[in-house]
mmCIF file of C-alpha atoms in Angstrom:
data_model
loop_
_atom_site.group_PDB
_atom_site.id
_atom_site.type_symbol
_atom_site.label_atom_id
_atom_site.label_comp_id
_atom_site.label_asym_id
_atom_site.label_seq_id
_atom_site.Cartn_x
_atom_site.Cartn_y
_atom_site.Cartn_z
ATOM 1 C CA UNK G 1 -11.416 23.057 11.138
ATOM 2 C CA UNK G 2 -11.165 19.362 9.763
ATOM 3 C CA UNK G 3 -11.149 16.283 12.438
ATOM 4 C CA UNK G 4 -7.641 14.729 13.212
ATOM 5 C CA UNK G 5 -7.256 11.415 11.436
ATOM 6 C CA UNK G 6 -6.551 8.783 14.538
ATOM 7 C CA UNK G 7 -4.908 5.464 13.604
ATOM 8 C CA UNK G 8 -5.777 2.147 15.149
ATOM 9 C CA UNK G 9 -2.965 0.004 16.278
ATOM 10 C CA UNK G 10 -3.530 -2.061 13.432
ATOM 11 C CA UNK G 11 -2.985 1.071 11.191
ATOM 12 C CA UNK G 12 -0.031 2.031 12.786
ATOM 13 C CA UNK G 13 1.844 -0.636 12.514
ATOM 14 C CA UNK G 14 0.604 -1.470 8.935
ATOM 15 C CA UNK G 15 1.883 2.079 8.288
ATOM 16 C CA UNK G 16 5.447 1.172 9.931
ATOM 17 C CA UNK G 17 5.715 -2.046 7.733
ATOM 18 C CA UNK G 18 5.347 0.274 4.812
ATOM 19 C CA UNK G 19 8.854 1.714 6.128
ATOM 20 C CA UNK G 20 10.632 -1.508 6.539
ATOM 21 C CA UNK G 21 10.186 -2.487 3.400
ATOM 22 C CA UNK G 22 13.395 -3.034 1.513
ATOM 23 C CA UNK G 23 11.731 -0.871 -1.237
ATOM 24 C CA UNK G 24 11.925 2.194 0.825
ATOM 25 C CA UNK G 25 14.918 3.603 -0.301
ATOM 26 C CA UNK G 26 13.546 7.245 -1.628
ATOM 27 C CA UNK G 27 12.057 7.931 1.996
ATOM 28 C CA UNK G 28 8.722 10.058 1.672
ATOM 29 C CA UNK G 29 8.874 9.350 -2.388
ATOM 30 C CA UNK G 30 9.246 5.799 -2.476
ATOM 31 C CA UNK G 31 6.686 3.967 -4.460
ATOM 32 C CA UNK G 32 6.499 0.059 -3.190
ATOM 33 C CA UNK G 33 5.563 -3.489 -4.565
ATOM 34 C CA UNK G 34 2.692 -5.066 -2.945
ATOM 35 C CA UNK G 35 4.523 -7.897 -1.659
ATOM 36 C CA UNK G 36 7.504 -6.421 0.031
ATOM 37 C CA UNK G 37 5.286 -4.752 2.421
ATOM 38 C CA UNK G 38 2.480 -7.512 2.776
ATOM 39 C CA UNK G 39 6.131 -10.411 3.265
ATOM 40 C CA UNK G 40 6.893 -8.759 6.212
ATOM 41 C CA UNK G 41 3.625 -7.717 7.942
ATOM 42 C CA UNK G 42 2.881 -9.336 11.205
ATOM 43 C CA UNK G 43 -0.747 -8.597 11.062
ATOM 44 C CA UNK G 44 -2.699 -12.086 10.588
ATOM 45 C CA UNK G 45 -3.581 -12.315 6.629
ATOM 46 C CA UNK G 46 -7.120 -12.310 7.509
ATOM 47 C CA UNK G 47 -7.245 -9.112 8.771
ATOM 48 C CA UNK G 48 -4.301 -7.196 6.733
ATOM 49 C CA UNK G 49 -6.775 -6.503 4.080
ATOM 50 C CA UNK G 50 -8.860 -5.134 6.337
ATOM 51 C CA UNK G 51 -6.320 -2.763 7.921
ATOM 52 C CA UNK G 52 -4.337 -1.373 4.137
ATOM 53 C CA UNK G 53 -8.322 -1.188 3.181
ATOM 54 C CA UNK G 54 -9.261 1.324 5.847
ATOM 55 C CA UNK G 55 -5.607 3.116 5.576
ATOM 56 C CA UNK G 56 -6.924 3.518 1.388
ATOM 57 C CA UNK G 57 -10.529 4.503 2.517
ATOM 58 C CA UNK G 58 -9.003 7.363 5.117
ATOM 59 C CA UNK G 59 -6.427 8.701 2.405
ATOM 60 C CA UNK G 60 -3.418 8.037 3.974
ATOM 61 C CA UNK G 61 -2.089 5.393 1.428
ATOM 62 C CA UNK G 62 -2.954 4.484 -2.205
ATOM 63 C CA UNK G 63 -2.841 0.793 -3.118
ATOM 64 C CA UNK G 64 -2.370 -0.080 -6.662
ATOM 65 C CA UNK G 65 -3.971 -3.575 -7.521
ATOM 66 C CA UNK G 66 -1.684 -5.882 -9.432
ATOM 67 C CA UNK G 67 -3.158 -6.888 -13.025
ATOM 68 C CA UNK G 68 -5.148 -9.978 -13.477
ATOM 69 C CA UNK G 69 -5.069 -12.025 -16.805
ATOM 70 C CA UNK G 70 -8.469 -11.776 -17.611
ATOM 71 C CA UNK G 71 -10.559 -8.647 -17.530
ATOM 72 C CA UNK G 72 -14.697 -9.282 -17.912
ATOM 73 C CA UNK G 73 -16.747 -6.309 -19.319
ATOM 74 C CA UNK G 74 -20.292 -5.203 -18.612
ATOM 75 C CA UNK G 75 -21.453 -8.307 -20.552
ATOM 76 C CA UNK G 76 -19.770 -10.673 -18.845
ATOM 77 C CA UNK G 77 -17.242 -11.251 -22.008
ATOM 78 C CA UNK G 78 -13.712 -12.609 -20.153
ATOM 79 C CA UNK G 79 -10.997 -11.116 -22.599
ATOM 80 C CA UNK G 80 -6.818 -11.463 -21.730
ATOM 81 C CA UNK G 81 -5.537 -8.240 -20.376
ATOM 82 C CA UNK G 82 -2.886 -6.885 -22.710
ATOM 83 C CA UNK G 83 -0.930 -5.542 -19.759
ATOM 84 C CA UNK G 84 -0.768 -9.200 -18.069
ATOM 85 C CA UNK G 85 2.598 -10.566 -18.310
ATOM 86 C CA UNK G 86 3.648 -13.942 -18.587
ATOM 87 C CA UNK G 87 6.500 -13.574 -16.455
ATOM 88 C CA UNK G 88 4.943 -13.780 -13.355
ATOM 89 C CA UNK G 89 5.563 -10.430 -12.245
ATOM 90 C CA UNK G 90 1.793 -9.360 -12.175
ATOM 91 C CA UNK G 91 2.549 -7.079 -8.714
ATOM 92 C CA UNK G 92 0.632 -3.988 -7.451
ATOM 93 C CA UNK G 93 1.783 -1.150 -5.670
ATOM 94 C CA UNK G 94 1.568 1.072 -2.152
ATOM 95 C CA UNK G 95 2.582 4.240 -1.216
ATOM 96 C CA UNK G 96 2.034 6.548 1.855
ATOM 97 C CA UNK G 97 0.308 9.333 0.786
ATOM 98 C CA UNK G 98 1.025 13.323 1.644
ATOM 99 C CA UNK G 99 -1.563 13.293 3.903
ATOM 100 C CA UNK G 100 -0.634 9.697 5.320
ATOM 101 C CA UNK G 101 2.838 11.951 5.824
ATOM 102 C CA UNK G 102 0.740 14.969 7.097
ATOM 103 C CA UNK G 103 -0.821 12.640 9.700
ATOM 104 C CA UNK G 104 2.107 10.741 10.742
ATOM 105 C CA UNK G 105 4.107 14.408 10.682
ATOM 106 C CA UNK G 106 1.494 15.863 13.123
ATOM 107 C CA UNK G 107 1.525 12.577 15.236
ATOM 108 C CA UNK G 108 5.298 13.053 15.712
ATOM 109 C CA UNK G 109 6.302 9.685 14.579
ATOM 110 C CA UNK G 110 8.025 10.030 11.628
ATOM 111 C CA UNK G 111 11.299 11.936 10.760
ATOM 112 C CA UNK G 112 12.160 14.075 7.743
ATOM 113 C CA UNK G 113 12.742 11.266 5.811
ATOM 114 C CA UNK G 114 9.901 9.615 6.546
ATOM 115 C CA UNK G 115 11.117 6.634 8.750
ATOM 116 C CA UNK G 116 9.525 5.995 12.114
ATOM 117 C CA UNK G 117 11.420 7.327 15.440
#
């Protein structure tokens, strides 16, 4: 029998700003940019990293890195990453993953859609 996943605070409500995002429209399937989550989190920037990071390390969300213009290689060679773009829009990504579902489904917080009751 595996160990219930508990959530800090912290987690919990990092986990509900996920939800408010405006991004959220396909419930359980919705796929977010970075910054609509991270805009509207009331967890101190100091700490939010902190908080997503131990979400990521327990399994129940996967955080997509936006790209940076330069990558360096095991050499230390700094080259322009062809999937930079010049536009600005260099965003990552986060999602709640099934078992971030699974948890919050077990918890009875969420409802079939995947919005906090």
């Amino acid at each position: 029998m595996t160990t219930p996943i508990t959530l800090t605070d912290l987690e919990l409500q990092a986990l509900k700003t996920i939800t408010y995002s405006d991004f959220y429209e396909n419930g359980r399937e919705s796929i977010l940019w970075d910054y609509s989550v991270y805009d509207i989190c009331d967890i101190p920037s100091r700490k939010r990293g902190g908080v997503y990071g131990s979400l990521e390390k327990k399994g129940l969300v996967q955080i997509q890195q936006p790209e940076r213009k330069f990558l360096i290689d095991e050499n230390g060679n700094k080259t322009l990453n062809k999937w930079w773009s010049r536009d600005g829009l260099n965003f990552g990504t986060i999602l709640i993953t099934p078992l971030g579902y699974e948890t919050l489904d077990n918890l009875n917080l969420i409802d079939e859609n995947g919005s906090f009751i």
